[in-house]
Every structure is written in C-alpha cells, then in structure tokens.
CSV table of C-alpha atoms and ligand atoms in Angstrom, one decimal:
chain,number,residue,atom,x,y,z
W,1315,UNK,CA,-3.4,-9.4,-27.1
W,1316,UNK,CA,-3.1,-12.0,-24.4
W,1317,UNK,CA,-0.5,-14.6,-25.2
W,1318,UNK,CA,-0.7,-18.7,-24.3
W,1319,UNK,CA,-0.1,-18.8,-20.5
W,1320,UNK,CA,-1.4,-22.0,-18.2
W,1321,UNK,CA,-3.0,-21.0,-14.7
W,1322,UNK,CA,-1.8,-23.1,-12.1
W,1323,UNK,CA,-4.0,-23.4,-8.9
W,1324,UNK,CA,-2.7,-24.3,-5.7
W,1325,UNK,CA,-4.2,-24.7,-2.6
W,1326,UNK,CA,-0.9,-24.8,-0.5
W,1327,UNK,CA,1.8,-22.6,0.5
W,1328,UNK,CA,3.9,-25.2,-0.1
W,1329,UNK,CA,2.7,-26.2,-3.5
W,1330,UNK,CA,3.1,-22.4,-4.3
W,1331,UNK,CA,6.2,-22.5,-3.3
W,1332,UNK,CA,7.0,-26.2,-4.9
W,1333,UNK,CA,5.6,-24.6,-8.4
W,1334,UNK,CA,7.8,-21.0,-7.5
W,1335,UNK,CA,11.3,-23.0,-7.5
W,1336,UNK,CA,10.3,-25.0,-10.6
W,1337,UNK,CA,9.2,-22.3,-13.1
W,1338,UNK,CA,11.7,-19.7,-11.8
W,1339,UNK,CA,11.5,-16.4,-13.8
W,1340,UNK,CA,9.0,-18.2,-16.2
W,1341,UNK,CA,6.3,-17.9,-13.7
W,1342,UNK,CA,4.1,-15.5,-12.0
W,1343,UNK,CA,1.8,-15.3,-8.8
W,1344,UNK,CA,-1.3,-14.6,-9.2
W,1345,UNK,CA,-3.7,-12.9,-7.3
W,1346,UNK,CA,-6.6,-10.7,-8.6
W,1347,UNK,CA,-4.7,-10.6,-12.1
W,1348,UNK,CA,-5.5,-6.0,-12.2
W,1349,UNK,CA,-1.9,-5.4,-13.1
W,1350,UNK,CA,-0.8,-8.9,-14.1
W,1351,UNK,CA,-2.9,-9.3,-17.0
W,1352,UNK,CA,-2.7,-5.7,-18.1
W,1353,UNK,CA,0.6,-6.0,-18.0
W,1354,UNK,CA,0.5,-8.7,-20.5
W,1355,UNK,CA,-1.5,-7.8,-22.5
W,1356,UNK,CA,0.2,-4.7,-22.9
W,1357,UNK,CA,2.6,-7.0,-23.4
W,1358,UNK,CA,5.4,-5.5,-21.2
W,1359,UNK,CA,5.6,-8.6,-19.2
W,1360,UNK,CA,5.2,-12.3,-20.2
W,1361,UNK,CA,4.6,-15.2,-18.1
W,1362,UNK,CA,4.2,-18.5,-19.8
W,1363,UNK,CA,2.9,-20.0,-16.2
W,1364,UNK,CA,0.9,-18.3,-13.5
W,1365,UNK,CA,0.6,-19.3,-9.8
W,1366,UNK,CA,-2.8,-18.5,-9.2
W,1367,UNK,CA,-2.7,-18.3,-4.9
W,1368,UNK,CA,-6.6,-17.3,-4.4
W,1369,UNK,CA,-7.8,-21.3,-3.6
W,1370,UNK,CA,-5.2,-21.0,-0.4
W,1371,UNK,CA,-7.9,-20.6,2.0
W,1372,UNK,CA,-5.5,-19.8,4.8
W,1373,UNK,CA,-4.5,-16.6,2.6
W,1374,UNK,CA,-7.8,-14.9,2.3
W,1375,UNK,CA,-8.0,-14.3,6.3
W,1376,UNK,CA,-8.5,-11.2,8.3
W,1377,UNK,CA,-8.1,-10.4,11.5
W,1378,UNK,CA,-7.0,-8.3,14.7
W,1379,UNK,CA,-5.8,-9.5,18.1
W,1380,UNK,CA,-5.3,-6.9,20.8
W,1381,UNK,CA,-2.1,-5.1,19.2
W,1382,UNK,CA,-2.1,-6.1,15.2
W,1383,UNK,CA,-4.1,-6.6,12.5
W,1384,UNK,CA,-3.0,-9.2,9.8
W,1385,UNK,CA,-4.5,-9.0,6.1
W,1386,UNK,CA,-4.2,-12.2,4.0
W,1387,UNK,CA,-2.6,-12.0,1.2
W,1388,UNK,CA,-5.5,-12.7,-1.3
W,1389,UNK,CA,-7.6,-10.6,0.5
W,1390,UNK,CA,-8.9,-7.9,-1.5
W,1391,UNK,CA,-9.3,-4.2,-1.0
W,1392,UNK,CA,-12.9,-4.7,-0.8
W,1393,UNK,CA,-12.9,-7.6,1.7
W,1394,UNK,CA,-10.8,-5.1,3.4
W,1395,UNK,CA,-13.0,-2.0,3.3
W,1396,UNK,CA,-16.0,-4.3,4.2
W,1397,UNK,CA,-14.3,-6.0,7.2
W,1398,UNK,CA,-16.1,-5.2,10.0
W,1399,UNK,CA,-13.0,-5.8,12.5
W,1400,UNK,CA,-10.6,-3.2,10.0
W,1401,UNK,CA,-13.1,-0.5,10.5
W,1402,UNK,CA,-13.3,-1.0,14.2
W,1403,UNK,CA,-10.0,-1.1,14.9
W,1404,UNK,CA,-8.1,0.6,12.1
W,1405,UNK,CA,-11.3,3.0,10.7
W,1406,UNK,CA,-8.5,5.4,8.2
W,1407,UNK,CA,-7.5,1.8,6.6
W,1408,UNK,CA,-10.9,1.2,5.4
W,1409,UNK,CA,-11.3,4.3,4.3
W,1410,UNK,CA,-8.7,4.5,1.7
W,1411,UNK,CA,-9.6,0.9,0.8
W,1412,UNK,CA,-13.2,2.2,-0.5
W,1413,UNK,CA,-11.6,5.0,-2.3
W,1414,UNK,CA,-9.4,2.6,-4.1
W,1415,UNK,CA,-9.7,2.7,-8.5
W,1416,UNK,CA,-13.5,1.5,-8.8
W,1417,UNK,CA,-15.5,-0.8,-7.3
W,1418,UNK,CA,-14.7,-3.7,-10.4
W,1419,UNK,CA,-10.8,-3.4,-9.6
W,1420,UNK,CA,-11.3,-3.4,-5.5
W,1421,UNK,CA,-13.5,-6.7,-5.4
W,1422,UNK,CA,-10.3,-8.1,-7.9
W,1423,UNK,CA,-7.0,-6.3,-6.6
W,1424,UNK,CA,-5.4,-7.6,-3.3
W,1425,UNK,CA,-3.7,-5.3,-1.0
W,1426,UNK,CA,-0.4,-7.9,-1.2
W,1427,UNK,CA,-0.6,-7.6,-5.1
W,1428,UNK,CA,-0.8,-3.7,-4.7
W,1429,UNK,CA,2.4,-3.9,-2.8
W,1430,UNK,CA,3.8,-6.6,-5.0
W,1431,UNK,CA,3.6,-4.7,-8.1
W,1432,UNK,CA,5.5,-1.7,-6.8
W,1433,UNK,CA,3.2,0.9,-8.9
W,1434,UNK,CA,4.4,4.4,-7.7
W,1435,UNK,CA,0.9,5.5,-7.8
W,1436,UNK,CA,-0.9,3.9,-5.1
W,1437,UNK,CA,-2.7,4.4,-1.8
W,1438,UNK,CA,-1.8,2.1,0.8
W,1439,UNK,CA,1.8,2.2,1.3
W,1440,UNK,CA,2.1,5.6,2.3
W,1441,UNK,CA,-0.5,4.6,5.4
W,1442,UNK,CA,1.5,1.3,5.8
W,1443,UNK,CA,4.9,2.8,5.8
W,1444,UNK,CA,3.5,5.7,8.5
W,1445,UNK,CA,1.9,2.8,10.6
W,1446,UNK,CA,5.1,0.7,10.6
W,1447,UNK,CA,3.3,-1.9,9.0
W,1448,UNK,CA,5.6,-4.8,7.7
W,1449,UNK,CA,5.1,-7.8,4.8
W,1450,UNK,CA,5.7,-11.4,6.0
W,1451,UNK,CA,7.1,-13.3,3.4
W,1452,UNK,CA,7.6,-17.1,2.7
W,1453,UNK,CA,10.4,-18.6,0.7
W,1454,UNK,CA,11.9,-22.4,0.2
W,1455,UNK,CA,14.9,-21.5,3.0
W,1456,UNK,CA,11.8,-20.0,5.5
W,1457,UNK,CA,9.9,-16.8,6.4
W,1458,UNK,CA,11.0,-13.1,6.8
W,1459,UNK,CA,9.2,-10.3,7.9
W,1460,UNK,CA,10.0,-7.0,6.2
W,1461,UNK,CA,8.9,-3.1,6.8
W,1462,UNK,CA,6.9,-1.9,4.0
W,1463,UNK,CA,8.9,0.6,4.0
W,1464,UNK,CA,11.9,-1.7,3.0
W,1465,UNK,CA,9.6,-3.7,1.1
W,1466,UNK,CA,9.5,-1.0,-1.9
W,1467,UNK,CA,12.4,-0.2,-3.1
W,1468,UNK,CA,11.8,1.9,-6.2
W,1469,UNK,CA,9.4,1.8,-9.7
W,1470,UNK,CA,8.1,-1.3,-9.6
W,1471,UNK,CA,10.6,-2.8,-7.8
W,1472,UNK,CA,10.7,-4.7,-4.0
W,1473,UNK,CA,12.5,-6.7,-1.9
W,1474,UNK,CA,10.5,-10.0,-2.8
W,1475,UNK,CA,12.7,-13.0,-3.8
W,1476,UNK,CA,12.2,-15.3,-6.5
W,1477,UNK,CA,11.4,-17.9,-4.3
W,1478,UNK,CA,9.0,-16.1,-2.5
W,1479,UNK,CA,5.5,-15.4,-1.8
W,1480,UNK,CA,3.5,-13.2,0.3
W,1481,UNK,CA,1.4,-14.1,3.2
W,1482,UNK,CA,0.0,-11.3,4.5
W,1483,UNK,CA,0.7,-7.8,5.5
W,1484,UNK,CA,0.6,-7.3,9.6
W,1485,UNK,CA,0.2,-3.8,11.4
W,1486,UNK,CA,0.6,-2.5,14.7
W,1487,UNK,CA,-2.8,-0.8,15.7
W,1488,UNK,CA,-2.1,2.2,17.3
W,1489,UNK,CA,-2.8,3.6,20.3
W,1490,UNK,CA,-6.2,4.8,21.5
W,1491,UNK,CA,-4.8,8.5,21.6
W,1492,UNK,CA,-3.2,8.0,18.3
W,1493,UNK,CA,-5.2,9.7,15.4
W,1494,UNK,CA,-4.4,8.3,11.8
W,1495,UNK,CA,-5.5,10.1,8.4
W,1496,UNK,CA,-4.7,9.7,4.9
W,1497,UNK,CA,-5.4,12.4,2.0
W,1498,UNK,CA,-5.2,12.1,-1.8
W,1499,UNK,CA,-5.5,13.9,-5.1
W,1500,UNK,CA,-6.4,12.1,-7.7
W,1501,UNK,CA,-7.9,13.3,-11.2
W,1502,UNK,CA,-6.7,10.2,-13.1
W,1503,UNK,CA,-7.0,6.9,-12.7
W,1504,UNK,CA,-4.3,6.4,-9.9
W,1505,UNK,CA,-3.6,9.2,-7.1
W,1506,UNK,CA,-1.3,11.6,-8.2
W,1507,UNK,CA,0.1,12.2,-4.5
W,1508,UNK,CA,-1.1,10.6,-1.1
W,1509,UNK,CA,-0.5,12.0,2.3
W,1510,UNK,CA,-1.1,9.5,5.7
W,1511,UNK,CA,-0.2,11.2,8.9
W,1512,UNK,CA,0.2,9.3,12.3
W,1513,UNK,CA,-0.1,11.3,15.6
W,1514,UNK,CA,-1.3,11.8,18.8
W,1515,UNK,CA,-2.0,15.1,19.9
W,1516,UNK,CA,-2.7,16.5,23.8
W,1517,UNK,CA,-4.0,19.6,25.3
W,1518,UNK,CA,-3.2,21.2,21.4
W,1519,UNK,CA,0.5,20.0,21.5
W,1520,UNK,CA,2.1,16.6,19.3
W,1521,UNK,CA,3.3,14.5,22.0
W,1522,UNK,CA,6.5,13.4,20.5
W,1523,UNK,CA,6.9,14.1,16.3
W,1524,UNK,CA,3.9,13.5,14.0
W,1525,UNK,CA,4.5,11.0,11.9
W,1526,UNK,CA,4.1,12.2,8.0
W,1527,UNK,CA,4.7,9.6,4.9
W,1528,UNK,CA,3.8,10.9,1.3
W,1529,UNK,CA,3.1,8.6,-1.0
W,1530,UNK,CA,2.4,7.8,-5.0
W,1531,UNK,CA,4.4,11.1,-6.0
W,1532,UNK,CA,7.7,10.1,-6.1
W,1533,UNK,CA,9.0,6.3,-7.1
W,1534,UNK,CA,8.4,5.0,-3.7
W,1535,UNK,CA,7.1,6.4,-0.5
W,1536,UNK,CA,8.9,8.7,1.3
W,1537,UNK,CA,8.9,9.8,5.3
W,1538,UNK,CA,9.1,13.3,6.5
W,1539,UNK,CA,11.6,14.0,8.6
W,1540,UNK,CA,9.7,15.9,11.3
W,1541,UNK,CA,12.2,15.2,14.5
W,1542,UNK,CA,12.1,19.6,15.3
W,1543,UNK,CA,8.4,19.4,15.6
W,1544,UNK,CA,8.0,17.2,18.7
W,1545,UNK,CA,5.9,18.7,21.3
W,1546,UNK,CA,5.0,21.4,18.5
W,1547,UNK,CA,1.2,23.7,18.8
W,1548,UNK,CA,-0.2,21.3,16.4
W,1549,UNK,CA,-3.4,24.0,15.8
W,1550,UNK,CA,-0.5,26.7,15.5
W,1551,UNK,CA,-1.1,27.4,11.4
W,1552,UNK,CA,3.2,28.0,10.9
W,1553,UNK,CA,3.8,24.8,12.4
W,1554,UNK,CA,1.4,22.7,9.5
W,1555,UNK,CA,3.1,25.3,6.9
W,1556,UNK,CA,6.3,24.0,7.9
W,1557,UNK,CA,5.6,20.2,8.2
W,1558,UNK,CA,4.3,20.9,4.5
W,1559,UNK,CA,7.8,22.8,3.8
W,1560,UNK,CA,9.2,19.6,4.8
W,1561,UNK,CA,7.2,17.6,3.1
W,1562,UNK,CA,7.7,19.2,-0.3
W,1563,UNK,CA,11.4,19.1,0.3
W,1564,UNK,CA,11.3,15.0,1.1
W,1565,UNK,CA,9.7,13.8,-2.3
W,1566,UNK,CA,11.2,14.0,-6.0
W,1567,UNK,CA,8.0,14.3,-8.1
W,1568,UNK,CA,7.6,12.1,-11.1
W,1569,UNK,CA,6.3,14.3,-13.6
W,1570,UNK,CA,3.6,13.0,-15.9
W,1571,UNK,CA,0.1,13.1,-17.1
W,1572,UNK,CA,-1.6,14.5,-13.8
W,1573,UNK,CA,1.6,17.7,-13.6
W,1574,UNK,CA,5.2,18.7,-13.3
W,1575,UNK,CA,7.3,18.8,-10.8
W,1576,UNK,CA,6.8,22.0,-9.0
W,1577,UNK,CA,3.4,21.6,-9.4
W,1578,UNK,CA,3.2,18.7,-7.5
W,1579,UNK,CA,5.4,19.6,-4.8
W,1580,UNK,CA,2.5,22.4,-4.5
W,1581,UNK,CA,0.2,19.3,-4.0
W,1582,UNK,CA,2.4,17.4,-1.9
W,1583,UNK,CA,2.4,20.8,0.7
W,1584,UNK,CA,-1.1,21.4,0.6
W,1585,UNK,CA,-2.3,17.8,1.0
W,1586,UNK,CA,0.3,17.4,4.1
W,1587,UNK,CA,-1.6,20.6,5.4
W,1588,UNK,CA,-4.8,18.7,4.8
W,1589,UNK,CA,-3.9,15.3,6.6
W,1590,UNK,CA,-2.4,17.5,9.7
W,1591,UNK,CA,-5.8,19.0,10.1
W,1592,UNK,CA,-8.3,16.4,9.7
W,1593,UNK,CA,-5.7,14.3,12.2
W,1594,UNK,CA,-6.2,17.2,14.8
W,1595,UNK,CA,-9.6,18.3,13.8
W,1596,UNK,CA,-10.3,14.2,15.2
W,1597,UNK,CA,-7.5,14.9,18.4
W,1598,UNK,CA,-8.9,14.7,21.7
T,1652,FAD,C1,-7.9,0.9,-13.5
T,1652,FAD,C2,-7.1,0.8,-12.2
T,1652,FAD,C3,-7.2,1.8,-11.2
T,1652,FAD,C4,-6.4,1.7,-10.1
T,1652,FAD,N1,-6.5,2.7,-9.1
T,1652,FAD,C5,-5.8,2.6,-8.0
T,1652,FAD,C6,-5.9,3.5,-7.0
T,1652,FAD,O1,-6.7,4.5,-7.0
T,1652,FAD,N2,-5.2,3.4,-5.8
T,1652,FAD,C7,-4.3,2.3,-5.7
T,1652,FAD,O2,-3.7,2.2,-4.6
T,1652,FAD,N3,-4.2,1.3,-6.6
T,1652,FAD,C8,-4.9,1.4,-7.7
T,1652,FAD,N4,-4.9,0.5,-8.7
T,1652,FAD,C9,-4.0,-0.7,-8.4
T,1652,FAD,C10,-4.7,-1.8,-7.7
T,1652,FAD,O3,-4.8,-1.5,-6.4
T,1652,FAD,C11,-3.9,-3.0,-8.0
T,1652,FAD,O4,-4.1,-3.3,-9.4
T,1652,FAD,C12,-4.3,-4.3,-7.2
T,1652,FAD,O5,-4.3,-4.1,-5.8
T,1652,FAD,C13,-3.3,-5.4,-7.5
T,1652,FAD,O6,-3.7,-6.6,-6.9
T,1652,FAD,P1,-4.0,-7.9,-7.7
T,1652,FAD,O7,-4.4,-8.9,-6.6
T,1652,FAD,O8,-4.9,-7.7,-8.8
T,1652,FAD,O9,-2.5,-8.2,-8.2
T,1652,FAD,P2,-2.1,-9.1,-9.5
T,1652,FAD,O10,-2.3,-8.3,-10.7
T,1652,FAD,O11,-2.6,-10.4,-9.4
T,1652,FAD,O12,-0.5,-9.1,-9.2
T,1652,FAD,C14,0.3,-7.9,-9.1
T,1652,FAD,C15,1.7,-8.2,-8.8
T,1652,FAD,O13,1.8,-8.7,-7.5
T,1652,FAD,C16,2.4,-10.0,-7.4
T,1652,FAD,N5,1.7,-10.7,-6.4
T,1652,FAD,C17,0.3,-10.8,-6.1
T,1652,FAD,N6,0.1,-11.5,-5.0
T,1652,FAD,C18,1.3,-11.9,-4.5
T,1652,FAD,C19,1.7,-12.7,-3.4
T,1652,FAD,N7,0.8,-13.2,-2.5
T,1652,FAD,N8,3.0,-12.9,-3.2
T,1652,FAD,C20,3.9,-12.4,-4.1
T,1652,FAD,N9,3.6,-11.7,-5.2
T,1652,FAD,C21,2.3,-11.4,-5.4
T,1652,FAD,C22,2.1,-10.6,-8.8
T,1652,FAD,O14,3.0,-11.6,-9.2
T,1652,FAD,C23,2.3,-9.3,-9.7
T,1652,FAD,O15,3.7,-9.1,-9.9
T,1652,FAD,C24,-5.6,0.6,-9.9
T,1652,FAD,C25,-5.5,-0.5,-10.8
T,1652,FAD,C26,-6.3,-0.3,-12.0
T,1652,FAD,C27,-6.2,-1.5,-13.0
C-alpha cells in the first residue's frame, strides 16, 4: 500500500534543485514513477516528498547535431524509439528502446530514470557504456558530465549526488563505418543478459578492437577486454568463439529467477556470438 507522499511540480531546474537541497534524503525525483512507485509500494523505499521534473519543458528534448545526440531527461523510451532523428542517426538505439518491458511502461519510464535507478537488469547501459555515452548532471555547486560507465556503480547504486539531478544523457554518434548492435535474452520481465557491440569492420578484418559491453547479468555493466583482437578476421568463426570466451570470463552472473551462474555465462557467450554477427552480417 502506497503511503501519504505530496508531488511537487517544478517547472525549473533551478526549482528542482531549490526543492532537492531543502528535502534532502526525504525527497525523491520523479520522472515516469515505473520503479519509484513500485518501489514504494513495495514499500522498500519511502519518500514523503516527490520532485516530479516532467513540467520542465527544457528536459523532455531530443536531438542530434553533427557528432552527438542528447536525450532529455524526461524523455521516455518511447519518445525515444519514436524519434525520428534517433532512428536516423543512431537506428540500434531505437531498437532496443521498442523492445523495452511493454508498451504501458515505455510511454511512462525515462531513459534518465532507467539509469537513475541502477536496476542490474536493464537494456540501455550496456549500449551506452559501448558507445561512450556520458550523463550530464546538475547540482547547487554546478554541472558535471559523467561516463555511464562511471555513472553505475553497482546494484542500484550511481554516482548521482544528493543535490543532483539529471539533465540528459549525450552520445557520441559513431562513425559512418561504425556498425552498432545490441542482443538480449529475456524470458522474464527484465533481460536476463544484454550484449551491445561497437565496431567497424573492413575488407572482413576489425579495424582496431571491437568494442563488446554485456550488460543486465552481472550488478553493473561490464566491458570486454578485447585489446588481442584488433585487426582480427571478424568472419573467422574462432575469433567470435574467443570474444565470447572473454566475454563469459568478464561478467559475475547474478543468479536468480531466469538461471545460475554457469548457465548464464553460457548465455552471456552465445549472445556475444550473436551481436558479433549481426554487427558483421551489417559490415560493409
Ligand atoms: C514491468 C517492468 C518491466 C521492465 N522491463 C524492462 C526491460 O525490459 N528493459 C529495461 O531496460 N528496463 C525495464 N524496466 C525498467 C524501466 O526501463 C524503468 O522502470 C524506467 O525507465 C524508469 O524510468 P522512470 O522515468 O519511470 O523512473 P522513476 O521511476 O520516475 O525513477 C526511477 C529512479 O530514477 C530517479 N530519477 C528519475 N529521473 C531522474 C532525474 N532526471 N535525475 C535524477 N534522478 C532521476 C528517481 O529518483 C528514481 O530513483 C521495466 C520496468 C517495469 C516496471
């Protein structure tokens, strides 16, 4: 059962940030309200005051210049999928976007609140973190700008300050030649494990490493070290086997409801297969 709580709606940065300092630990920002209000309802977390940040206007923008493409914070993972500049310029993005939960919790859930709540078993920061994608952040002192891959830092846990809020998530765009894909399994609600994989491949070979980041296995997402595979036959069938070697050996499976350990280390090799050969199959 849902406890008292009072919804505060700001229209401002800075009256988000004003109301931020003032409640302190007794308040909460909030965006689409997926995990918040489950969350308390569960009653595993309490808030007596929430921040409610969708009227900031500014928030809820999209768009792409020549090199990045900035996501608002309070723009949701179906804006996002639906964004006609995303798919353009960044097509893998939207792609896990549609294949987010279900269609009632994308048209709610944020992409910032996603990242914000630090859930092991998502989608997007296993992309983010293999696209170098980084969080910019507001506080009372200033702004920072943060990788996402320093952004997580465990279970349910980030770098975000108490004073803080996000403003949007900004990512390079890659290349031309650069081919991007993510893979997941997922027979529960949540993936069980996500692979994105970042590369560009010529005349068969990777030109430098491929860049390989699995994701919702483990407590946070994890990058593959794959430094001996530069300039590697990507078609070359023991070169994916041992990119998914690696990747197995990167991650510490959480085991739960979707398998153990082992089991999804299996997952976590054949799914890095996977993303290395839909990323070639689309290679030039
Ligand atoms: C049934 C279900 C299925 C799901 N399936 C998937 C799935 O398949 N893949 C996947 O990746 N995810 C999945 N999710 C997670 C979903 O993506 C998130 O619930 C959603 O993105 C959270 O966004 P929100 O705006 O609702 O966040 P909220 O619930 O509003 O907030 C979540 C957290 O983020 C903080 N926060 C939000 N915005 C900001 C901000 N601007 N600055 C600072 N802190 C902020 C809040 O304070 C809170 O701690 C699922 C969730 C549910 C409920």
């Amino acid at each position: 059962m849902l406890r008292r709580f009072d919804v505060h709606k700001v229209t401002s940065v800075a009256e988000a940030l004003d109301l931020r300092q003032r409640f302190g630990a007794d308040a909460a920002i909030y965006a689409g309200g997926t995990e918040l209000l489950l969350a308390m309802k569960m009653g595993v977390a309490r808030w007596p005051n929430l921040i409610d940040v969708k009227p900031i206007a500014s928030l809820a923008d999209i768009s792409a210049t020549r090199d990045t493409l900035r996501i608002g914070a309070t723009a949701t993972h179906w804006d996002i999928e639906r964004n006609t500049e995303v798919r353009r310029v960044l097509p893998a993005l939207a792609q896990l976007e549609a294949n987010v939960a279900n269609v009632r919790v994308r048209a709610a859930g944020t992409l910032a609140g996603n990242l914000a709540f630090g859930e092991p078993h998502a989608d997007p920061p296993s992309l983010l973190v293999a696209l170098g994608a980084r969080v910019l952040l507001e506080g009372k002192v200033g702004s920072r700008s943060l990788p996402v891959a320093e952004f997580i830092t465990g279970m349910y846990e980030t770098a975000l300050a108490a004073d803080e809020i996000i403003l949007a998530i900004e990512i390079p765009l890659p290349a031309r030649d650069v081919r991007v894909a993510y893979v997941k399994f997922q027979i529960l609600e949540r993936p069980s494990v996500g692979v994105a994989a970042v590369a560009t491949v010529r005349d068969g070979r990777f030109v430098g490493s491929p860049g390989v980041v699995v994701g919702a296995v483990d407590e946070m997402p994890r990058r593959v070290s794959t430094s001996q595979f530069a300039g590697a036959d990507a078609h070359d069938v023991g070169t994916r086997e041992a990119i998914a070697e690696a990747a197995g050996a990167a991650v510490e499976p959480t085991a739960d409801l979707a398998g153990d350990v082992e089991y999804k280390r299996h997952l976590v090799g054949v799914f890095a297969q996977r993303a290395l050969a839909s990323l070639v199959a689309t290679a030039a």
